[in-house]
PDB file of C-alpha atoms in Angstrom:
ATOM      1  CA  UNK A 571      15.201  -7.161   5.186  1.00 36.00           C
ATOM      2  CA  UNK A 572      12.223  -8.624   5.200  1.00 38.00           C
ATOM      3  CA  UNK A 573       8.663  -8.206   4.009  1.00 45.00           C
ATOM      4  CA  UNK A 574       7.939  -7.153   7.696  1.00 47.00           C
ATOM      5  CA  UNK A 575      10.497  -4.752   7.963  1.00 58.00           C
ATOM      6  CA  UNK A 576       9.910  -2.759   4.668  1.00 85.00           C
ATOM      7  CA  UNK A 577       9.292   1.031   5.332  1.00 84.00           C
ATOM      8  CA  UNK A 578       8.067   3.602   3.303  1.00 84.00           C
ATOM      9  CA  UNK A 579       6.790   7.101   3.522  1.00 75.00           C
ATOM     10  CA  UNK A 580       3.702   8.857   4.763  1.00 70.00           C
ATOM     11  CA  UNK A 581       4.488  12.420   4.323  1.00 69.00           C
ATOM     12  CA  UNK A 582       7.672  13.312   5.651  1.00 74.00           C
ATOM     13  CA  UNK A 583       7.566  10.587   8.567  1.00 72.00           C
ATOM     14  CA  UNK A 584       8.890   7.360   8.005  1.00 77.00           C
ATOM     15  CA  UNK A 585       6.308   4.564   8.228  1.00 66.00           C
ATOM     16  CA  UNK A 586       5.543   0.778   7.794  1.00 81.00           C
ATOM     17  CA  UNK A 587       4.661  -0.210   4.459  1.00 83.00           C
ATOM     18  CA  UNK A 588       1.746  -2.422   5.788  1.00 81.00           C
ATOM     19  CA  UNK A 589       0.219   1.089   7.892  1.00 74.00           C
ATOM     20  CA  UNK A 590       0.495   3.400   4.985  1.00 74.00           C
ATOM     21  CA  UNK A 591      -2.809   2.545   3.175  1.00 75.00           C
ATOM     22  CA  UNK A 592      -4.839   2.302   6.581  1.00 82.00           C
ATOM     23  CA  UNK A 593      -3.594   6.142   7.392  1.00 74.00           C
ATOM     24  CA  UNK A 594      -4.274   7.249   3.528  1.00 71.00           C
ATOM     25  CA  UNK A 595      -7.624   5.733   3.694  1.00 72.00           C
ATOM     26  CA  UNK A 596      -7.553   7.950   7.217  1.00 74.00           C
ATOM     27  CA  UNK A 597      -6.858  10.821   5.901  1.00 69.00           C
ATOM     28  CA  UNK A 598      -9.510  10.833   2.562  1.00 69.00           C
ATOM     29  CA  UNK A 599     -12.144   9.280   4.929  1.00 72.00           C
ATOM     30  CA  UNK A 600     -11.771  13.019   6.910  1.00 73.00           C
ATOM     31  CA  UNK A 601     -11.668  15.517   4.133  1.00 68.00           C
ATOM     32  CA  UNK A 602     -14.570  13.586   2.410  1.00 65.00           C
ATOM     33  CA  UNK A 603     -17.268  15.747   2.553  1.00 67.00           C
ATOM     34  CA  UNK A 604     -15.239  18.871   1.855  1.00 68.00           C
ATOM     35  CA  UNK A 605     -12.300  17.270  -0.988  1.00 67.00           C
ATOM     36  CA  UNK A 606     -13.696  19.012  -4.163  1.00 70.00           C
ATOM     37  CA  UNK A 607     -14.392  22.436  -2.018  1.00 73.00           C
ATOM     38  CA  UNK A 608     -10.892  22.178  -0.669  1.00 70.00           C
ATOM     39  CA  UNK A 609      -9.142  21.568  -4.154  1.00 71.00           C
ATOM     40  CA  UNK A 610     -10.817  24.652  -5.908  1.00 76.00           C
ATOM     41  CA  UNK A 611      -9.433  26.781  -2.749  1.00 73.00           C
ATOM     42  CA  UNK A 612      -6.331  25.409  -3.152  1.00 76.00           C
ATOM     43  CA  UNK A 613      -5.617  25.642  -6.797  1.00 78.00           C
ATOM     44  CA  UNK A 614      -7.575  28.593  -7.172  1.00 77.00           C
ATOM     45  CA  UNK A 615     -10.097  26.130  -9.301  1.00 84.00           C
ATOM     46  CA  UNK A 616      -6.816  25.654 -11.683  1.00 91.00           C
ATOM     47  CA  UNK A 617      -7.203  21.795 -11.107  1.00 92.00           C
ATOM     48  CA  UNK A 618     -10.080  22.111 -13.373  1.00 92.00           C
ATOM     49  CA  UNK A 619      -8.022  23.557 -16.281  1.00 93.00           C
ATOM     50  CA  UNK A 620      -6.018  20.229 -15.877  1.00 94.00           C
ATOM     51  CA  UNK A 621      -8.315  17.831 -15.799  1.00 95.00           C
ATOM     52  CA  UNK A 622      -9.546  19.575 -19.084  1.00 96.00           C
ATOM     53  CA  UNK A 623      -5.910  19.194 -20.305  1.00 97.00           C
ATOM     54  CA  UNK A 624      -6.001  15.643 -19.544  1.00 98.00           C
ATOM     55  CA  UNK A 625      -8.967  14.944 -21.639  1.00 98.00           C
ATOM     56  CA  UNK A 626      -7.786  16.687 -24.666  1.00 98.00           C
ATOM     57  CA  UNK A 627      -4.481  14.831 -24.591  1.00 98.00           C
ATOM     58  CA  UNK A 628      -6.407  11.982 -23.764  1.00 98.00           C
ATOM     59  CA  UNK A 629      -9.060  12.470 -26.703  1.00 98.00           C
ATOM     60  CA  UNK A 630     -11.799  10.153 -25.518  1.00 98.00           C
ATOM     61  CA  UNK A 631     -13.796   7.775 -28.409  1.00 97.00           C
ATOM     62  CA  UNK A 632     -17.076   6.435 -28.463  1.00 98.00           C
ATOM     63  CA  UNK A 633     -17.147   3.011 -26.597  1.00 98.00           C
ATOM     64  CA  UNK A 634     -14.056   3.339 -24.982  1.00 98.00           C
ATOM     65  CA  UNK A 635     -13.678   1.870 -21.339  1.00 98.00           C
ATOM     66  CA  UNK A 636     -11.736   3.988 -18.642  1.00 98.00           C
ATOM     67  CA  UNK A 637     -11.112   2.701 -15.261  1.00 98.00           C
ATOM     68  CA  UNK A 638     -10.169   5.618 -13.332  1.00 98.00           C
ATOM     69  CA  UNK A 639      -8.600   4.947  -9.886  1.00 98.00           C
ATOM     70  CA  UNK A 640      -8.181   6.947  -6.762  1.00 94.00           C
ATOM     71  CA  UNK A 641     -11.379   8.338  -8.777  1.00 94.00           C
ATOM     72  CA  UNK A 642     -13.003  10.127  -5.463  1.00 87.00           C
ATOM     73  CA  UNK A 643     -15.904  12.417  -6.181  1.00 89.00           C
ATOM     74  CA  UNK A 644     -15.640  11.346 -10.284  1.00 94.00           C
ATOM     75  CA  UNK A 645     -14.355  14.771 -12.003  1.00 93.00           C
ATOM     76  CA  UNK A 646     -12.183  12.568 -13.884  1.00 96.00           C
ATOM     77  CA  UNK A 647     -14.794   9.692 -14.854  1.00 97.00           C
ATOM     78  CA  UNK A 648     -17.464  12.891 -15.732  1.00 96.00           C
ATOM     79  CA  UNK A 649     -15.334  14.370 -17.825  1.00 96.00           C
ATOM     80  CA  UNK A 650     -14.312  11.640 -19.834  1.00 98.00           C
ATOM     81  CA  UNK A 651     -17.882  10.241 -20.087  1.00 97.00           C
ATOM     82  CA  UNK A 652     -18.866  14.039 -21.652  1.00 95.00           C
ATOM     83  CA  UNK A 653     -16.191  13.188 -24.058  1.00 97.00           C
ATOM     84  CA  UNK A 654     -16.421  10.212 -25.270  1.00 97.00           C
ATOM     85  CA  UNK A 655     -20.092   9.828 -26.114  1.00 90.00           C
ATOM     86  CA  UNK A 656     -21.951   7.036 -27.133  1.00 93.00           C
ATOM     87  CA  UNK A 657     -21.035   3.443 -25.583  1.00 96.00           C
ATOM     88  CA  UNK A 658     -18.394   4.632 -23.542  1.00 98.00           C
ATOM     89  CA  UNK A 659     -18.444   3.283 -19.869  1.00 98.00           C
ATOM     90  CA  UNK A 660     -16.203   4.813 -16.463  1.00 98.00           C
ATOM     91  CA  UNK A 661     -15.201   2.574 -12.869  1.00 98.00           C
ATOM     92  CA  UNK A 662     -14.116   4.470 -10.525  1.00 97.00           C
ATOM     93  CA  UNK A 663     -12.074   2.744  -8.155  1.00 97.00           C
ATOM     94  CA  UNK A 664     -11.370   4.169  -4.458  1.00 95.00           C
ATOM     95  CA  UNK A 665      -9.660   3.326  -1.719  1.00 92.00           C
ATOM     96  CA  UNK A 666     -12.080   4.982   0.722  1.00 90.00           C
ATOM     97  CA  UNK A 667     -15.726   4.674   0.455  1.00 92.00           C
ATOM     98  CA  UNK A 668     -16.735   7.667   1.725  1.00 91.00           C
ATOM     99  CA  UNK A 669     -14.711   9.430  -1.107  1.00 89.00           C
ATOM    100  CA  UNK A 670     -17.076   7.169  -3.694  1.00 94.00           C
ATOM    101  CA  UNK A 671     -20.381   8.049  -1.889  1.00 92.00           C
ATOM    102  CA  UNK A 672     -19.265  11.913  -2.265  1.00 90.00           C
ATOM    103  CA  UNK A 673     -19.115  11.326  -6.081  1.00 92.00           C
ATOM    104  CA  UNK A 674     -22.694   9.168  -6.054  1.00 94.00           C
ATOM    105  CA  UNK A 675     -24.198  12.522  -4.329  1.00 92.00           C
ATOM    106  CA  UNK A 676     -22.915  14.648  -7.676  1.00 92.00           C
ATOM    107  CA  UNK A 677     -25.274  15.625 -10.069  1.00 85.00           C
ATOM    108  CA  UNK A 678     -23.133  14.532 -12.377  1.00 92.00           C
ATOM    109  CA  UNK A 679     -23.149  11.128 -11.535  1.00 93.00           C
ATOM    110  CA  UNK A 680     -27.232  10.862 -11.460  1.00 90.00           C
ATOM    111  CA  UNK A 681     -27.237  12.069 -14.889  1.00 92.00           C
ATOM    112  CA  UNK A 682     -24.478   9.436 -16.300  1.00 94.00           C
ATOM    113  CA  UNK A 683     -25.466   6.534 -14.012  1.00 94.00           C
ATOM    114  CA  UNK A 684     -26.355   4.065 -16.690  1.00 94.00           C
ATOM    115  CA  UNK A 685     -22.690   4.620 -17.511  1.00 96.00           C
ATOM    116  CA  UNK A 686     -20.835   4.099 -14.451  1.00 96.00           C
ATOM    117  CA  UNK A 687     -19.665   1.914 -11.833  1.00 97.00           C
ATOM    118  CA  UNK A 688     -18.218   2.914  -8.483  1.00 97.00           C
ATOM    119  CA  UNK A 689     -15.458   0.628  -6.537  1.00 97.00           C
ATOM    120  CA  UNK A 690     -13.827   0.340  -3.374  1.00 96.00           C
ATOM    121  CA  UNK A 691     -10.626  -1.179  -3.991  1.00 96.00           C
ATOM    122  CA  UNK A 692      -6.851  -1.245  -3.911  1.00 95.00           C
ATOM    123  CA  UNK A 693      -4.262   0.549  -6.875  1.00 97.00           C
ATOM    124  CA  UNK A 694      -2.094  -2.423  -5.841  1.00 96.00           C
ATOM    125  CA  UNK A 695      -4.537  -5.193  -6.159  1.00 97.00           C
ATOM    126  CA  UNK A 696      -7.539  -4.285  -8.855  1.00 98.00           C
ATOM    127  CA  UNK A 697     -10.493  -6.470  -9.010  1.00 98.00           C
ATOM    128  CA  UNK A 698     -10.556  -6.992 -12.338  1.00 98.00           C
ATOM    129  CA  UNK A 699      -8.896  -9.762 -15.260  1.00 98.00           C
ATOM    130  CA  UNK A 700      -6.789  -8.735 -17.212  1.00 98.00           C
ATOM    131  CA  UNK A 701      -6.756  -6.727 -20.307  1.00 98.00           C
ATOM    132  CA  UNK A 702     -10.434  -5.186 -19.202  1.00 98.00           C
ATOM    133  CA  UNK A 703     -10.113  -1.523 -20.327  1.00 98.00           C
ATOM    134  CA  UNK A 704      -9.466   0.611 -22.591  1.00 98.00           C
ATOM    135  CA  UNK A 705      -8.157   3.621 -20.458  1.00 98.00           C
ATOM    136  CA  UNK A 706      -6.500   3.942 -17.300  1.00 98.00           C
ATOM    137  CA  UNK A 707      -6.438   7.238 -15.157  1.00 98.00           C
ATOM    138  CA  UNK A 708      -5.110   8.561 -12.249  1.00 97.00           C
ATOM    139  CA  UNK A 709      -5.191  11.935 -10.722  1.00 94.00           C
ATOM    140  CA  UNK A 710      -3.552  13.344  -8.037  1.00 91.00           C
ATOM    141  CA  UNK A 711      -3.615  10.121  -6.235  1.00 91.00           C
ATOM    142  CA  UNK A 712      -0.684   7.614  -7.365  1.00 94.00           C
ATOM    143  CA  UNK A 713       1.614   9.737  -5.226  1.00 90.00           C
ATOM    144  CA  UNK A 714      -0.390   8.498  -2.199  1.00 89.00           C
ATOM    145  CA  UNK A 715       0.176   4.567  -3.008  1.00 92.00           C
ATOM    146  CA  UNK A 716       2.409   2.825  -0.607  1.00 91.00           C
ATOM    147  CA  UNK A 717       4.092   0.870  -3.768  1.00 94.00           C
ATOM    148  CA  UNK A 718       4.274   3.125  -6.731  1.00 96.00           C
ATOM    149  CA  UNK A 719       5.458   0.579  -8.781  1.00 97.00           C
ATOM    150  CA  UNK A 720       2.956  -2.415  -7.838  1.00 97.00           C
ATOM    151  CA  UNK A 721       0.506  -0.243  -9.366  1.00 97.00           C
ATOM    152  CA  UNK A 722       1.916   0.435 -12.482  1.00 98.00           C
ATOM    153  CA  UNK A 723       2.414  -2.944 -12.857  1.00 98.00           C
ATOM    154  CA  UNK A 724      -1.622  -3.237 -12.095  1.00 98.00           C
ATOM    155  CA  UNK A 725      -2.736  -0.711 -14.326  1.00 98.00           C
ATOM    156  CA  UNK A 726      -0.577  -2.456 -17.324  1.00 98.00           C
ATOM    157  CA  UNK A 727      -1.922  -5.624 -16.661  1.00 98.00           C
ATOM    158  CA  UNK A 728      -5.427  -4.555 -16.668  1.00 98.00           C
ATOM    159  CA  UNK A 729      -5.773  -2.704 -19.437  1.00 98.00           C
ATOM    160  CA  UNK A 730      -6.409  -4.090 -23.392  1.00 98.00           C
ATOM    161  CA  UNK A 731      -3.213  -4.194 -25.506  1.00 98.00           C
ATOM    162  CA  UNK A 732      -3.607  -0.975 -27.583  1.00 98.00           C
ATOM    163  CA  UNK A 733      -4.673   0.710 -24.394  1.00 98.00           C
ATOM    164  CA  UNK A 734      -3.489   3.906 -22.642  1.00 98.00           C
ATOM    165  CA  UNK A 735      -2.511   5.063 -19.214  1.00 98.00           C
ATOM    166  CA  UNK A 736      -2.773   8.887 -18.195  1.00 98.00           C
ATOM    167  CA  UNK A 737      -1.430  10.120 -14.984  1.00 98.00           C
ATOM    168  CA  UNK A 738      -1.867  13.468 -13.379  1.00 96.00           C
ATOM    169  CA  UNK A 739      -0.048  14.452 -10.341  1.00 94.00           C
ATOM    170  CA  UNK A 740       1.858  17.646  -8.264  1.00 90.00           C
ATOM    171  CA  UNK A 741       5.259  17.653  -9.736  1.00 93.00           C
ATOM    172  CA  UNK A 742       8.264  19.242  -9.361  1.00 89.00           C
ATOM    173  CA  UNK A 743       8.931  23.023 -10.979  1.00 92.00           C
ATOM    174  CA  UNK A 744      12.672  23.172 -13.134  1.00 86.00           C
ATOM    175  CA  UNK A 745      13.069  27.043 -11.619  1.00 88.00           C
ATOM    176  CA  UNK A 746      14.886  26.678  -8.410  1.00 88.00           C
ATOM    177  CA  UNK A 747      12.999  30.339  -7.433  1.00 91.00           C
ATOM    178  CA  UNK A 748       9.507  29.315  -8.218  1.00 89.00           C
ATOM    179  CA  UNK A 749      10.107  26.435  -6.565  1.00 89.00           C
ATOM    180  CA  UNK A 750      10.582  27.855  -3.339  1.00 89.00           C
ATOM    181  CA  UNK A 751       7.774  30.156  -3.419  1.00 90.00           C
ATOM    182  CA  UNK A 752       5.698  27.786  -4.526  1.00 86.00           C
ATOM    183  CA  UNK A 753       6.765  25.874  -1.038  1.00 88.00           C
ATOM    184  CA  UNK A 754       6.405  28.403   0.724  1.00 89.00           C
ATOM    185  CA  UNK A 755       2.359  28.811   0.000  1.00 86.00           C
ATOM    186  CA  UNK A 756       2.322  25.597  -0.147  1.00 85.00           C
ATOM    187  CA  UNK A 757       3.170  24.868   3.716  1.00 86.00           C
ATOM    188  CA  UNK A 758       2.351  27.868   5.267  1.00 88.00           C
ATOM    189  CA  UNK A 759      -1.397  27.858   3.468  1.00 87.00           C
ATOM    190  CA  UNK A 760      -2.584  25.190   2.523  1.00 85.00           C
ATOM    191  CA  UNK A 761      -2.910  23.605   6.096  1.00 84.00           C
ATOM    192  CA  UNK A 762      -4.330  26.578   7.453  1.00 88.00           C
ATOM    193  CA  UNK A 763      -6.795  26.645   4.995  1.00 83.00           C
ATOM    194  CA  UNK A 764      -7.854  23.020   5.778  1.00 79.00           C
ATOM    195  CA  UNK A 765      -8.035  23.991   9.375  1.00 86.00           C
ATOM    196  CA  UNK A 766     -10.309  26.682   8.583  1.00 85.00           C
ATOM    197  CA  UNK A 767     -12.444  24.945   5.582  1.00 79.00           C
ATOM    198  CA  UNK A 768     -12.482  21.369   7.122  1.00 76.00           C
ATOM    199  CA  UNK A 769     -11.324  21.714  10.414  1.00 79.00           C
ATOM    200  CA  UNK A 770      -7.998  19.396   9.675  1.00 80.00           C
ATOM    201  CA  UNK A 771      -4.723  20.778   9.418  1.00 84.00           C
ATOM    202  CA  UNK A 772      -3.227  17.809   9.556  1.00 84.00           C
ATOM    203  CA  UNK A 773      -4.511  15.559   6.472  1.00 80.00           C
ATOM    204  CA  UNK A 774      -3.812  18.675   4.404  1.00 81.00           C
ATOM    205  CA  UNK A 775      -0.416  18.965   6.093  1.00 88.00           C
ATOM    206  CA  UNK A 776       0.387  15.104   5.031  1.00 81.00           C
ATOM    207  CA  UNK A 777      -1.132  16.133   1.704  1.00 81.00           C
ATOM    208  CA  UNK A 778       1.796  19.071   1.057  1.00 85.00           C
ATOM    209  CA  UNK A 779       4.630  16.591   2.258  1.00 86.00           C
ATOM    210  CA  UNK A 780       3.344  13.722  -0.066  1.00 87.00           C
ATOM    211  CA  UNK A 781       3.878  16.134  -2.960  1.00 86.00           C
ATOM    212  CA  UNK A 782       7.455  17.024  -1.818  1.00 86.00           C
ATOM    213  CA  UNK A 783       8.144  13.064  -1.718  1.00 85.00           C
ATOM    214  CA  UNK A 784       7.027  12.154  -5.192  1.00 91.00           C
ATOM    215  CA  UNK A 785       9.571  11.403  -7.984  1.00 92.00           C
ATOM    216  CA  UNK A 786      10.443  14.435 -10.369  1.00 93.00           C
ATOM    217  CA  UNK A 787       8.981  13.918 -14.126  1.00 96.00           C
ATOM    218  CA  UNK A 788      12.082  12.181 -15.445  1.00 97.00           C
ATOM    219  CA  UNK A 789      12.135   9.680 -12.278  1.00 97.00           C
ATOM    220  CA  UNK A 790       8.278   9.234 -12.667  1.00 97.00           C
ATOM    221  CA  UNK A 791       8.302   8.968 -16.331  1.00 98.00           C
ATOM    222  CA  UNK A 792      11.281   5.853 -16.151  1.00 98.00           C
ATOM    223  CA  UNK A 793       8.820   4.457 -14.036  1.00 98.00           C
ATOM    224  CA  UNK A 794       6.228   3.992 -15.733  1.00 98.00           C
ATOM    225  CA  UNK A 795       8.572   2.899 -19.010  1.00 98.00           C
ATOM    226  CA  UNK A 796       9.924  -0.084 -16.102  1.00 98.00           C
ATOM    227  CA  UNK A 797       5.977  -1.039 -15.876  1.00 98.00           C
ATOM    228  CA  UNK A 798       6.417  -1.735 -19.815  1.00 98.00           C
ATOM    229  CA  UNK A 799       4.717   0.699 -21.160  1.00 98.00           C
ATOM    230  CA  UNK A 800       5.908   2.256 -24.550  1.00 98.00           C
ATOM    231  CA  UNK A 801       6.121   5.647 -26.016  1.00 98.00           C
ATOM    232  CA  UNK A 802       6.149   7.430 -22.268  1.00 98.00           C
ATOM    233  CA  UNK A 803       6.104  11.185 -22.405  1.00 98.00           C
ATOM    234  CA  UNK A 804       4.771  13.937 -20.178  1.00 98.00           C
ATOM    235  CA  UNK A 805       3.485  17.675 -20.243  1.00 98.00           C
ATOM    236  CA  UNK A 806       4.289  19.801 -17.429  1.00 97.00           C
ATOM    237  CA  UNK A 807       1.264  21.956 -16.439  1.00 96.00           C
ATOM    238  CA  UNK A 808       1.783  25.225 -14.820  1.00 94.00           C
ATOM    239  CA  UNK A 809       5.439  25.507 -15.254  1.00 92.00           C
ATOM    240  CA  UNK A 810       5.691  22.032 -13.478  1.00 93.00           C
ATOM    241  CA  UNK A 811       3.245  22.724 -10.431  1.00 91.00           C
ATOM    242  CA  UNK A 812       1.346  19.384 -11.949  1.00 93.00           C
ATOM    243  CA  UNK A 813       2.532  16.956 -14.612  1.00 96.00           C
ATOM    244  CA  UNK A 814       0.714  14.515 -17.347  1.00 98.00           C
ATOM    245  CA  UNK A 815       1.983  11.312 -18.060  1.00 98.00           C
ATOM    246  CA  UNK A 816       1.243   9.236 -20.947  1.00 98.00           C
ATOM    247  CA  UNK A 817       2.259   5.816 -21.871  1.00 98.00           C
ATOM    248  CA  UNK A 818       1.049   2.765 -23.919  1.00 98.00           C
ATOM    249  CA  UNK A 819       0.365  -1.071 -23.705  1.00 98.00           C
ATOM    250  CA  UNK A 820       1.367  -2.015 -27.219  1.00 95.00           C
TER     251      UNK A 820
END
């Protein structure tokens, strides 16, 4: 097989590697303007409660530099610049512009703008040397990269030996049951309610599927170990509806 040939997937169809980020930076250029609206219907504003999660796992320090990728609207990059306090700086990296100039629009952003740095660019190619920060996040959006493991592989190389990667994402609940309820909302609600909210069923549709194709924790977790980090563990969140990831560049 060659380069050319490789496939991967885009929801449950069955794409070409080489369309997959043009149709991901699709579907975020079209739910834009109503992203953070449409994740507090979703989760019932539970997404919040994780994020929060993340940071006290993550226990941001003074100075510290976080690169936070598939960053959007900056919850992530706010959060951890509320944290960490003096000297600490956040880039938030994007694949879609129009997610980035969402986040600029927050007042968030005005208030911490002498501490942050917005970037269009690619989780499988970063713009930046090596060994350049301190922190490396990613929420809800690794699951969406056509090459999973290219961006590991990015985020290890970028950040500072000593540093840390955090990853949140939709994971997979251990209770058969739950499970299938949790489907069941899942695909009969969620695109309805993007219909209705942002008049696109069909980005939130994709969005549902991409959750079903992501690797389980234990799959995910080996991943990341195969990227080289060390001391890899994870928290399920919500019985498993999300998961955090931690591992190490020692």
């Amino acid at each position: 097989m060659t380069q050319d040939d490789k496939t991967t997937h885009f929801g449950f169809q069955t794409v070409d590697e080489d369309q997959k980020a043009g149709m991901v930076h699709g579907v975020f250029t079209r739910v834009a303007s109503k992203y953070d609206v449409m994740n507090d219907l979703m989760s019932m504003g539970i997404h919040r409660v994780w994020k929060d999660a993340m940071m006290d796992w993550l226990a941001p320090r003074p100075g510290q530099r976080l690169l936070d990728v598939a960053g959007g609207t900056g919850d992530v990059a706010f959060r951890f610049l509320g944290r960490a306090g003096d000297g600490a700086r956040a880039t938030v990296l994007d694949l879609t512009e129009s997610m980035l100039l969402e986040g600029q629009k927050r007042a968030e952003a005005e208030n911490l703008s002498h501490a942050l740095d917005w970037t269009v660019g690619d989780a499988m190619a970063l713009p930046f040397p090596d060994n350049s920060f301190d922190v490396y996040t990613i929420s809800f959006g690794i699951r969406n990269v056509t090459r999973i493991e290219d961006a590991l592989r990015e985020a290890y190389r970028v950040l500072r030996p000593g540093g840390r990667l955090m990853v949140l994402e939709f994971s997979q609940l251990p209770n058969d049951g739950l499970q299938k309820l949790y489907d069941l909302y899942s695909f009969n609600v969620i695109p309805v309610m993007g219909q209705i909210v942002a008049n696109d069923r069909d980005s939130y549709q994709y969005l549902v599927e991409s959750i079903r194709k992501f690797p389980g924790q234990d799959q995910f977790a080996a991943m990341i170990s195969d990227a080289g980090f060390e001391q890899v563990k994870y928290r399920n969140l919500s019985m498993g509806i999300a998961a955090l990831h931690s591992g190490w560049k020692i």
